[in-house]
């Protein structure tokens, strides 16, 4: 494969995938297609923007004619589809935008890939439509006695506050979809369309479902960058509910490496779960973030604990996500590269060293959104 279309490449995960592919595969032409919504930012890709194997195209995935034109103009062989509306809180106040982008946008891209590939002499041969999805489509797990699966990874976190598992159940590739938020409902619907294109038309597709990512270039509406920024600015840290919900965290570069591996070695029509067996209760994770920021800012230990502010819970807040990624390890040999504490330290350091990046994107419209979103909490 030579011409690869990466959608949502100016966003958080997409920018890491674009960077990895542009640097690792000089023989590939990487076309980054992004609408540059509030979440997309070309500053995320400054280091690679002038590479000869990289092209940026600003376009809306919902614009079917434009998707057809781009597939044809760049003779696209492979699609890695990340473009989406991605923030659960926004989906609760504006579900239509999520249905439009995540469902109709994915459908428009699928149909454009299908019609273009069918028009080429080799048809679907050597082509791949790889759709990036989330663990949230599986629904929520309970907090029960932790007698779960042992992590197969040596890089699993080892903090004293951290429990490996908060329940017996894990999301498997075979777990029935049961989305609860408008965001996850829209992602689930897009996953179904992708699989339907394989089952109906024989189009080569693949889906992966990943757990929560963290790392550089994440928009500061998501928990970790929001809290790092708020600690720096001495603003309250809004903990939803009792802070007892559990998320399974993976360093974003490990997700990008998994995407690279699966894109090249994954089996068509398969689903792979991606996650590092790294579950954290929100409040425990928040304390690690506070401790790390205080340490790097030279504050005394415990200095920013007073910023913790318990607020009204998120509507329909899923209790626990936990990914079983042993299929990916077993079949393709992937494993995460970092211990969690190492990843968090790297991440906090990046945000503190790149304050201009965060200040630029949190000015203007975002400030208004943030005030409105949190004024009632
Ligand atoms: P993000 O919000 O940071 O980036 C999304 C990107 O998509 C932005 O650059 C935005 O401009 C672009 N975009 C939005 N609407 C578009 C449209 N109509 N046309 C073209 N581009 C558009 O999201 P992210 O956190 O990087 O997530 C990327 C993908 O990975 C999403 O599909 C998300 O569902 C999935 N995912 C995210 C996580 C996570 O923890 N962040 C975990 C698992 C899966
Ligand atoms: O699991 C994968 C998903 O992870 C991705 O599909 C989504 O795109 C991504 O946004 C993320 O969803 P979450 O809702 O889990 O992430 P978020 O960072 O918004 O919240 C993490 C947890 O922290 C969640 O339990 C809600 C809580 N939270 C979040 C924010 C923003 C707070 O307590 N306070 C906050 O201010």
GROMACS .gro file of C-alpha atoms and ligand atoms in nm:
model
  457
    1UNK     CA    1   0.000   0.000   0.000
    2UNK     CA    2   0.132   0.339  -0.092
    3UNK     CA    3  -0.135   0.608  -0.060
    4UNK     CA    4  -0.293   0.618   0.281
    5UNK     CA    5  -0.574   0.845   0.392
    6UNK     CA    6  -0.576   0.919   0.765
    7UNK     CA    7  -0.889   1.104   0.878
    8UNK     CA    8  -0.891   1.314   1.196
    9UNK     CA    9  -0.512   1.341   1.172
   10UNK     CA   10  -0.507   1.689   1.327
   11UNK     CA   11  -0.672   1.559   1.644
   12UNK     CA   12  -0.516   1.394   1.947
   13UNK     CA   13  -0.467   1.029   1.847
   14UNK     CA   14  -0.471   1.102   1.474
   15UNK     CA   15  -0.172   1.335   1.499
   16UNK     CA   16   0.033   1.062   1.667
   17UNK     CA   17  -0.069   0.814   1.396
   18UNK     CA   18   0.015   1.061   1.116
   19UNK     CA   19   0.355   1.139   1.271
   20UNK     CA   20   0.439   0.770   1.312
   21UNK     CA   21   0.342   0.681   0.953
   22UNK     CA   22   0.509   0.985   0.792
   23UNK     CA   23   0.837   0.921   0.975
   24UNK     CA   24   0.837   0.542   0.955
   25UNK     CA   25   0.722   0.498   0.595
   26UNK     CA   26   0.895   0.746   0.363
   27UNK     CA   27   0.766   0.545   0.065
   28UNK     CA   28   0.404   0.596   0.160
   29UNK     CA   29   0.213   0.910   0.075
   30UNK     CA   30   0.016   1.006   0.386
   31UNK     CA   31  -0.289   1.222   0.322
   32UNK     CA   32  -0.425   1.374   0.641
   33UNK     CA   33  -0.792   1.469   0.600
   34UNK     CA   34  -0.938   1.683   0.876
   35UNK     CA   35  -1.211   1.945   0.905
   36UNK     CA   36  -1.019   2.128   1.180
   37UNK     CA   37  -1.309   2.151   1.421
   38UNK     CA   38  -1.236   2.291   1.767
   39UNK     CA   39  -1.054   1.959   1.834
   40UNK     CA   40  -0.828   1.966   1.529
   41UNK     CA   41  -0.509   2.163   1.537
   42UNK     CA   42  -0.233   2.172   1.276
   43UNK     CA   43   0.012   2.287   1.545
   44UNK     CA   44   0.005   1.919   1.652
   45UNK     CA   45   0.198   1.833   1.334
   46UNK     CA   46   0.447   2.119   1.300
   47UNK     CA   47   0.743   1.879   1.306
   48UNK     CA   48   0.631   1.683   0.998
   49UNK     CA   49   0.428   1.933   0.793
   50UNK     CA   50   0.699   1.992   0.534
   51UNK     CA   51   0.790   1.627   0.476
   52UNK     CA   52   0.762   1.529   0.109
   53UNK     CA   53   0.542   1.225   0.180
   54UNK     CA   54   0.278   1.430   0.367
   55UNK     CA   55  -0.027   1.621   0.243
   56UNK     CA   56  -0.295   1.794   0.448
   57UNK     CA   57  -0.648   1.834   0.310
   58UNK     CA   58  -0.915   2.027   0.493
   59UNK     CA   59  -1.250   1.858   0.431
   60UNK     CA   60  -1.564   1.734   0.602
   61UNK     CA   61  -1.610   1.355   0.599
   62UNK     CA   62  -1.985   1.417   0.563
   63UNK     CA   63  -1.924   1.575   0.221
   64UNK     CA   64  -1.966   1.265   0.005
   65UNK     CA   65  -1.870   1.430  -0.327
   66UNK     CA   66  -1.550   1.564  -0.168
   67UNK     CA   67  -1.469   1.220  -0.023
   68UNK     CA   68  -1.511   1.068  -0.371
   69UNK     CA   69  -1.287   1.334  -0.520
   70UNK     CA   70  -1.014   1.284  -0.259
   71UNK     CA   71  -1.016   0.903  -0.292
   72UNK     CA   72  -0.969   0.941  -0.667
   73UNK     CA   73  -0.726   1.233  -0.671
   74UNK     CA   74  -0.484   1.070  -0.426
   75UNK     CA   75  -0.546   0.711  -0.549
   76UNK     CA   76  -0.606   0.600  -0.194
   77UNK     CA   77  -0.527   0.234  -0.116
   78UNK     CA   78  -0.584   0.235   0.258
   79UNK     CA   79  -0.798   0.439   0.496
   80UNK     CA   80  -0.735   0.477   0.869
   81UNK     CA   81  -1.048   0.648   0.996
   82UNK     CA   82  -1.019   0.844   1.320
   83UNK     CA   83  -1.222   1.159   1.245
   84UNK     CA   84  -1.505   1.186   1.493
   85UNK     CA   85  -1.667   1.392   1.760
   86UNK     CA   86  -1.504   1.236   2.064
   87UNK     CA   87  -1.610   1.401   2.389
   88UNK     CA   88  -1.889   1.235   2.591
   89UNK     CA   89  -1.995   1.555   2.774
   90UNK     CA   90  -2.045   1.738   2.444
   91UNK     CA   91  -2.252   1.448   2.310
   92UNK     CA   92  -2.488   1.485   2.605
   93UNK     CA   93  -2.564   1.849   2.514
   94UNK     CA   94  -2.544   1.814   2.133
   95UNK     CA   95  -2.620   1.458   2.015
   96UNK     CA   96  -2.708   1.562   1.657
   97UNK     CA   97  -2.352   1.668   1.577
   98UNK     CA   98  -2.234   1.327   1.696
   99UNK     CA   99  -2.483   1.141   1.477
  100UNK     CA  100  -2.390   1.355   1.180
  101UNK     CA  101  -2.013   1.322   1.203
  102UNK     CA  102  -1.970   0.979   1.352
  103UNK     CA  103  -2.250   0.798   1.168
  104UNK     CA  104  -2.316   0.988   0.844
  105UNK     CA  105  -1.952   1.092   0.808
  106UNK     CA  106  -1.832   0.733   0.842
  107UNK     CA  107  -2.097   0.617   0.595
  108UNK     CA  108  -1.998   0.880   0.342
  109UNK     CA  109  -1.632   0.780   0.369
  110UNK     CA  110  -1.716   0.410   0.342
  111UNK     CA  111  -1.925   0.462   0.031
  112UNK     CA  112  -1.660   0.684  -0.130
  113UNK     CA  113  -1.391   0.420  -0.062
  114UNK     CA  114  -1.617   0.145  -0.198
  115UNK     CA  115  -1.706   0.322  -0.522
  116UNK     CA  116  -1.348   0.431  -0.586
  117UNK     CA  117  -1.198   0.089  -0.515
  118UNK     CA  118  -1.460  -0.085  -0.727
  119UNK     CA  119  -1.363   0.142  -1.016
  120UNK     CA  120  -0.994   0.038  -1.006
  121UNK     CA  121  -0.872  -0.265  -1.209
  122UNK     CA  122  -0.773  -0.458  -0.895
  123UNK     CA  123  -1.100  -0.383  -0.710
  124UNK     CA  124  -1.076  -0.450  -0.335
  125UNK     CA  125  -0.747  -0.641  -0.374
  126UNK     CA  126  -0.476  -0.484  -0.153
  127UNK     CA  127  -0.718  -0.228  -0.006
  128UNK     CA  128  -0.818  -0.174   0.356
  129UNK     CA  129  -1.066   0.043   0.542
  130UNK     CA  130  -0.950   0.048   0.906
  131UNK     CA  131  -1.199   0.205   1.149
  132UNK     CA  132  -1.085   0.327   1.491
  133UNK     CA  133  -1.344   0.270   1.759
  134UNK     CA  134  -1.371   0.277   2.135
  135UNK     CA  135  -1.432   0.045   2.429
  136UNK     CA  136  -1.735   0.260   2.522
  137UNK     CA  137  -1.949   0.079   2.262
  138UNK     CA  138  -1.947  -0.227   2.488
  139UNK     CA  139  -2.129  -0.037   2.765
  140UNK     CA  140  -2.026  -0.036   3.130
  141UNK     CA  141  -1.888  -0.299   3.367
  142UNK     CA  142  -1.968  -0.339   3.736
  143UNK     CA  143  -1.734  -0.288   4.026
  144UNK     CA  144  -1.716  -0.635   4.185
  145UNK     CA  145  -1.458  -0.845   4.370
  146UNK     CA  146  -1.137  -0.820   4.171
  147UNK     CA  147  -1.083  -1.174   4.052
  148UNK     CA  148  -1.026  -1.081   3.692
  149UNK     CA  149  -0.777  -1.167   3.427
  150UNK     CA  150  -0.410  -1.132   3.508
  151UNK     CA  151  -0.232  -0.880   3.291
  152UNK     CA  152   0.004  -1.049   3.047
  153UNK     CA  153   0.217  -0.732   3.028
  154UNK     CA  154   0.534  -0.658   3.220
  155UNK     CA  155   0.465  -0.287   3.176
  156UNK     CA  156   0.147  -0.289   3.384
  157UNK     CA  157   0.147  -0.010   3.642
  158UNK     CA  158   0.261  -0.084   3.992
  159UNK     CA  159   0.152   0.209   4.206
  160UNK     CA  160   0.055   0.117   4.562
  161UNK     CA  161  -0.279   0.294   4.515
  162UNK     CA  162  -0.353   0.104   4.199
  163UNK     CA  163  -0.554  -0.215   4.178
  164UNK     CA  164  -0.501  -0.424   3.870
  165UNK     CA  165  -0.867  -0.505   3.827
  166UNK     CA  166  -1.185  -0.367   3.977
  167UNK     CA  167  -1.407  -0.653   3.870
  168UNK     CA  168  -1.428  -0.997   3.718
  169UNK     CA  169  -1.551  -0.887   3.380
  170UNK     CA  170  -1.356  -0.742   3.092
  171UNK     CA  171  -1.462  -0.629   2.747
  172UNK     CA  172  -1.380  -0.895   2.490
  173UNK     CA  173  -1.402  -0.865   2.111
  174UNK     CA  174  -1.717  -1.078   2.140
  175UNK     CA  175  -1.887  -0.863   2.405
  176UNK     CA  176  -2.230  -0.752   2.286
  177UNK     CA  177  -2.258  -0.382   2.210
  178UNK     CA  178  -2.451  -0.185   2.473
  179UNK     CA  179  -2.366   0.186   2.435
  180UNK     CA  180  -2.510   0.434   2.685
  181UNK     CA  181  -2.406   0.785   2.579
  182UNK     CA  182  -2.494   0.961   2.253
  183UNK     CA  183  -2.120   0.951   2.177
  184UNK     CA  184  -2.089   0.575   2.220
  185UNK     CA  185  -2.423   0.513   2.047
  186UNK     CA  186  -2.295   0.703   1.743
  187UNK     CA  187  -1.961   0.519   1.750
  188UNK     CA  188  -2.143   0.183   1.781
  189UNK     CA  189  -2.358   0.270   1.483
  190UNK     CA  190  -2.053   0.361   1.275
  191UNK     CA  191  -1.887   0.030   1.372
  192UNK     CA  192  -2.197  -0.156   1.251
  193UNK     CA  193  -2.184   0.025   0.916
  194UNK     CA  194  -1.817  -0.065   0.871
  195UNK     CA  195  -1.884  -0.434   0.939
  196UNK     CA  196  -2.192  -0.422   0.715
  197UNK     CA  197  -1.974  -0.301   0.425
  198UNK     CA  198  -1.760  -0.610   0.468
  199UNK     CA  199  -2.049  -0.850   0.508
  200UNK     CA  200  -2.261  -0.703   0.226
  201UNK     CA  201  -2.011  -0.589  -0.034
  202UNK     CA  202  -1.701  -0.788   0.061
  203UNK     CA  203  -1.510  -0.466   0.128
  204UNK     CA  204  -1.191  -0.527   0.331
  205UNK     CA  205  -1.255  -0.361   0.666
  206UNK     CA  206  -1.117  -0.389   1.016
  207UNK     CA  207  -1.229  -0.240   1.349
  208UNK     CA  208  -1.034  -0.183   1.670
  209UNK     CA  209  -1.175  -0.082   2.005
  210UNK     CA  210  -0.936   0.098   2.235
  211UNK     CA  211  -0.953   0.212   2.597
  212UNK     CA  212  -0.890   0.569   2.726
  213UNK     CA  213  -0.580   0.730   2.576
  214UNK     CA  214  -0.359   0.988   2.743
  215UNK     CA  215  -0.049   1.179   2.633
  216UNK     CA  216   0.061   1.496   2.449
  217UNK     CA  217  -0.176   1.694   2.221
  218UNK     CA  218  -0.501   1.587   2.388
  219UNK     CA  219  -0.763   1.860   2.390
  220UNK     CA  220  -0.793   2.001   2.745
  221UNK     CA  221  -1.159   1.913   2.788
  222UNK     CA  222  -1.060   1.553   2.862
  223UNK     CA  223  -0.977   1.458   3.220
  224UNK     CA  224  -0.597   1.444   3.226
  225UNK     CA  225  -0.501   1.758   3.025
  226UNK     CA  226  -0.790   1.953   3.181
  227UNK     CA  227  -0.668   1.875   3.529
  228UNK     CA  228  -0.300   1.946   3.450
  229UNK     CA  229  -0.399   2.284   3.307
  230UNK     CA  230  -0.633   2.366   3.595
  231UNK     CA  231  -0.366   2.282   3.853
  232UNK     CA  232  -0.125   2.512   3.672
  233UNK     CA  233  -0.385   2.790   3.673
  234UNK     CA  234  -0.498   2.718   4.032
  235UNK     CA  235  -0.853   2.645   3.910
  236UNK     CA  236  -1.091   2.388   4.067
  237UNK     CA  237  -1.062   2.024   3.955
  238UNK     CA  238  -1.421   1.909   3.884
  239UNK     CA  239  -1.446   1.544   3.993
  240UNK     CA  240  -1.774   1.395   3.867
  241UNK     CA  241  -1.982   1.216   4.131
  242UNK     CA  242  -1.768   1.042   4.393
  243UNK     CA  243  -1.469   0.995   4.165
  244UNK     CA  244  -1.516   0.617   4.185
  245UNK     CA  245  -1.564   0.544   3.816
  246UNK     CA  246  -1.290   0.333   3.665
  247UNK     CA  247  -1.114   0.387   3.333
  248UNK     CA  248  -0.843   0.181   3.165
  249UNK     CA  249  -0.559   0.409   3.049
  250UNK     CA  250  -0.317   0.365   2.760
  251UNK     CA  251  -0.035   0.597   2.646
  252UNK     CA  252  -0.132   0.737   2.306
  253UNK     CA  253   0.192   0.633   2.133
  254UNK     CA  254   0.121   0.273   2.231
  255UNK     CA  255  -0.218   0.305   2.061
  256UNK     CA  256  -0.050   0.448   1.749
  257UNK     CA  257   0.197   0.155   1.745
  258UNK     CA  258  -0.093  -0.088   1.773
  259UNK     CA  259  -0.269   0.083   1.481
  260UNK     CA  260   0.046   0.052   1.270
  261UNK     CA  261   0.080  -0.317   1.353
  262UNK     CA  262  -0.288  -0.397   1.292
  263UNK     CA  263  -0.299  -0.194   0.969
  264UNK     CA  264  -0.012  -0.402   0.831
  265UNK     CA  265  -0.065  -0.742   0.995
  266UNK     CA  266  -0.426  -0.756   1.113
  267UNK     CA  267  -0.675  -0.995   0.954
  268UNK     CA  268  -0.946  -0.841   0.740
  269UNK     CA  269  -1.294  -0.844   0.899
  270UNK     CA  270  -1.147  -0.899   1.246
  271UNK     CA  271  -1.193  -0.690   1.558
  272UNK     CA  272  -0.905  -0.627   1.796
  273UNK     CA  273  -0.932  -0.476   2.143
  274UNK     CA  274  -0.648  -0.244   2.242
  275UNK     CA  275  -0.565  -0.172   2.606
  276UNK     CA  276  -0.285  -0.210   2.859
  277UNK     CA  277  -0.465  -0.371   3.158
  278UNK     CA  278  -0.426  -0.043   3.343
  279UNK     CA  279  -0.741   0.037   3.539
  280UNK     CA  280  -0.761   0.338   3.767
  281UNK     CA  281  -1.037   0.476   3.983
  282UNK     CA  282  -1.072   0.842   3.874
  283UNK     CA  283  -0.987   0.982   4.218
  284UNK     CA  284  -0.671   0.768   4.246
  285UNK     CA  285  -0.561   0.876   3.900
  286UNK     CA  286  -0.634   1.240   3.985
  287UNK     CA  287  -0.413   1.213   4.294
  288UNK     CA  288  -0.128   1.076   4.081
  289UNK     CA  289  -0.173   1.367   3.836
  290UNK     CA  290  -0.176   1.623   4.121
  291UNK     CA  291   0.133   1.469   4.279
  292UNK     CA  292   0.321   1.469   3.949
  293UNK     CA  293   0.228   1.828   3.858
  294UNK     CA  294   0.319   1.954   4.206
  295UNK     CA  295   0.652   1.770   4.192
  296UNK     CA  296   0.742   1.912   3.850
  297UNK     CA  297   0.632   2.265   3.946
  298UNK     CA  298   0.838   2.244   4.266
  299UNK     CA  299   0.533   2.268   4.494
  300UNK     CA  300   0.529   2.087   4.829
  301UNK     CA  301   0.356   1.745   4.826
  302UNK     CA  302  -0.020   1.783   4.874
  303UNK     CA  303  -0.014   2.152   4.775
  304UNK     CA  304  -0.285   2.121   4.506
  305UNK     CA  305  -0.510   1.867   4.681
  306UNK     CA  306  -0.733   2.155   4.791
  307UNK     CA  307  -0.834   2.212   4.425
  308UNK     CA  308  -1.030   1.883   4.418
  309UNK     CA  309  -1.398   1.979   4.387
  310UNK     CA  310  -1.670   1.714   4.376
  311UNK     CA  311  -1.941   1.818   4.126
  312UNK     CA  312  -2.268   1.677   3.992
  313UNK     CA  313  -2.212   1.348   3.815
  314UNK     CA  314  -2.211   1.309   3.437
  315UNK     CA  315  -2.554   1.192   3.314
  316UNK     CA  316  -2.549   0.815   3.248
  317UNK     CA  317  -2.187   0.798   3.370
  318UNK     CA  318  -2.049   0.452   3.284
  319UNK     CA  319  -1.902   0.294   3.598
  320UNK     CA  320  -1.612   0.093   3.467
  321UNK     CA  321  -1.432   0.018   3.141
  322UNK     CA  322  -1.173  -0.259   3.122
  323UNK     CA  323  -1.029  -0.401   2.803
  324UNK     CA  324  -0.904  -0.753   2.756
  325UNK     CA  325  -0.643  -0.711   2.482
  326UNK     CA  326  -0.493  -1.060   2.498
  327UNK     CA  327  -0.603  -1.142   2.143
  328UNK     CA  328  -0.385  -0.860   2.011
  329UNK     CA  329  -0.092  -0.976   2.220
  330UNK     CA  330  -0.137  -1.342   2.127
  331UNK     CA  331  -0.197  -1.298   1.754
  332UNK     CA  332   0.017  -0.996   1.668
  333UNK     CA  333   0.260  -0.970   1.961
  334UNK     CA  334   0.166  -0.615   2.066
  335UNK     CA  335   0.227  -0.488   2.415
  336UNK     CA  336   0.239  -0.144   2.576
  337UNK     CA  337   0.584   0.009   2.610
  338UNK     CA  338   0.547   0.222   2.921
  339UNK     CA  339   0.468   0.185   3.288
  340UNK     CA  340   0.182   0.415   3.378
  341UNK     CA  341   0.379   0.637   3.619
  342UNK     CA  342   0.640   0.686   3.347
  343UNK     CA  343   0.370   0.776   3.093
  344UNK     CA  344   0.201   1.022   3.329
  345UNK     CA  345   0.529   1.193   3.412
  346UNK     CA  346   0.612   1.225   3.042
  347UNK     CA  347   0.263   1.363   2.977
  348UNK     CA  348   0.260   1.617   3.260
  349UNK     CA  349   0.606   1.734   3.160
  350UNK     CA  350   0.490   1.782   2.799
  351UNK     CA  351   0.190   1.998   2.900
  352UNK     CA  352   0.402   2.207   3.136
  353UNK     CA  353   0.668   2.256   2.867
  354UNK     CA  354   0.408   2.342   2.601
  355UNK     CA  355   0.194   2.600   2.774
  356UNK     CA  356   0.163   2.807   2.455
  357UNK     CA  357  -0.003   2.511   2.281
  358UNK     CA  358  -0.265   2.479   2.552
  359UNK     CA  359  -0.315   2.855   2.595
  360UNK     CA  360  -0.376   2.897   2.221
  361UNK     CA  361  -0.643   2.633   2.199
  362UNK     CA  362  -0.819   2.731   2.519
  363UNK     CA  363  -0.873   3.091   2.411
  364UNK     CA  364  -1.183   3.229   2.236
  365UNK     CA  365  -1.473   2.994   2.173
  366UNK     CA  366  -1.343   2.722   2.396
  367UNK     CA  367  -1.349   2.949   2.701
  368UNK     CA  368  -1.716   3.026   2.633
  369UNK     CA  369  -1.801   2.657   2.594
  370UNK     CA  370  -1.615   2.567   2.910
  371UNK     CA  371  -1.787   2.835   3.120
  372UNK     CA  372  -2.128   2.722   2.990
  373UNK     CA  373  -2.055   2.351   3.037
  374UNK     CA  374  -1.935   2.389   3.392
  375UNK     CA  375  -2.147   2.679   3.516
  376UNK     CA  376  -2.419   2.445   3.642
  377UNK     CA  377  -2.189   2.196   3.811
  378LIG     P1  378  -1.016   1.429   1.880
  378LIG     O1  379  -1.148   1.489   1.915
  378LIG     O2  380  -0.894   1.476   1.949
  378LIG     O3  381  -0.991   1.445   1.724
  378LIG     C1  382  -1.092   1.427   1.628
  378LIG     C2  383  -1.043   1.487   1.497
  378LIG     O4  384  -1.146   1.466   1.399
  378LIG     C3  385  -1.019   1.639   1.503
  378LIG     O5  386  -0.896   1.672   1.443
  378LIG     C4  387  -1.136   1.700   1.426
  378LIG     O6  388  -1.104   1.821   1.360
  378LIG     C5  389  -1.165   1.588   1.325
  378LIG     N1  390  -1.303   1.592   1.277
  378LIG     C6  391  -1.416   1.605   1.351
  378LIG     N2  392  -1.523   1.609   1.269
  378LIG     C7  393  -1.477   1.596   1.142
  378LIG     C8  394  -1.541   1.592   1.014
  378LIG     N3  395  -1.673   1.602   1.003
  378LIG     N4  396  -1.464   1.575   0.905
  378LIG     C9  397  -1.328   1.565   0.916
  378LIG     N5  398  -1.263   1.572   1.034
  378LIG    C10  399  -1.337   1.586   1.147
  378LIG     O7  400  -1.037   1.272   1.898
  378LIG     P2  401  -0.934   1.161   1.951
  378LIG     O8  402  -0.942   1.153   2.097
  378LIG     O9  403  -0.804   1.179   1.884
  378LIG    O10  404  -1.006   1.031   1.893
  378LIG    C11  405  -0.980   0.988   1.760
  378LIG    C12  406  -1.062   0.864   1.731
  378LIG    O11  407  -1.029   0.762   1.823
  378LIG    C13  408  -1.213   0.885   1.745
  378LIG    O12  409  -1.276   0.812   1.645
  378LIG    C14  410  -1.246   0.828   1.883
  378LIG    O13  411  -1.377   0.781   1.887
  378LIG    C15  412  -1.144   0.716   1.892
  378LIG     N6  413  -1.101   0.680   2.029
  378LIG    C16  414  -1.056   0.776   2.116
  378LIG    C17  415  -1.009   0.738   2.242
  378LIG    C18  416  -0.956   0.839   2.341
  378LIG    O14  417  -0.928   0.804   2.455
  378LIG     N7  418  -0.936   0.965   2.302
  378LIG    C19  419  -1.009   0.603   2.279
  378LIG    C20  420  -1.058   0.508   2.187
  378LIG    C21  421  -1.100   0.548   2.062
  379LIG     O1  422  -1.281   0.479   2.672
  379LIG     C1  423  -1.244   0.545   2.554
  379LIG     C2  424  -1.301   0.685   2.553
  379LIG     O2  425  -1.228   0.760   2.648
  379LIG     C3  426  -1.297   0.752   2.418
  379LIG     O3  427  -1.377   0.681   2.328
  379LIG     C4  428  -1.345   0.896   2.426
  379LIG     O4  429  -1.330   0.961   2.301
  379LIG     C5  430  -1.261   0.968   2.530
  379LIG     O5  431  -1.309   1.100   2.546
  379LIG     C6  432  -1.266   0.893   2.665
  379LIG     O6  433  -1.397   0.903   2.724
  379LIG     P1  434  -1.418   0.931   2.881
  379LIG     O7  435  -1.550   0.988   2.899
  379LIG     O8  436  -1.381   0.811   2.962
  379LIG     O9  437  -1.300   1.041   2.903
  379LIG     P2  438  -1.297   1.178   2.986
  379LIG    O10  439  -1.156   1.224   2.986
  379LIG    O11  440  -1.402   1.273   2.943
  379LIG    O12  441  -1.333   1.131   3.134
  379LIG     C7  442  -1.257   1.033   3.203
  379LIG     C8  443  -1.325   1.005   3.337
  379LIG    O13  444  -1.312   1.122   3.420
  379LIG     C9  445  -1.474   0.980   3.326
  379LIG    O14  446  -1.512   0.884   3.423
  379LIG    C10  447  -1.538   1.115   3.359
  379LIG    C11  448  -1.440   1.174   3.458
  379LIG     N1  449  -1.427   1.323   3.453
  379LIG    C12  450  -1.404   1.381   3.331
  379LIG    C13  451  -1.390   1.518   3.320
  379LIG    C14  452  -1.366   1.583   3.186
  379LIG    C15  453  -1.431   1.398   3.569
  379LIG    O15  454  -1.449   1.343   3.680
  379LIG     N2  455  -1.417   1.532   3.560
  379LIG    C16  456  -1.397   1.598   3.437
  379LIG    O16  457  -1.387   1.722   3.437
   0.00000   0.00000   0.00000
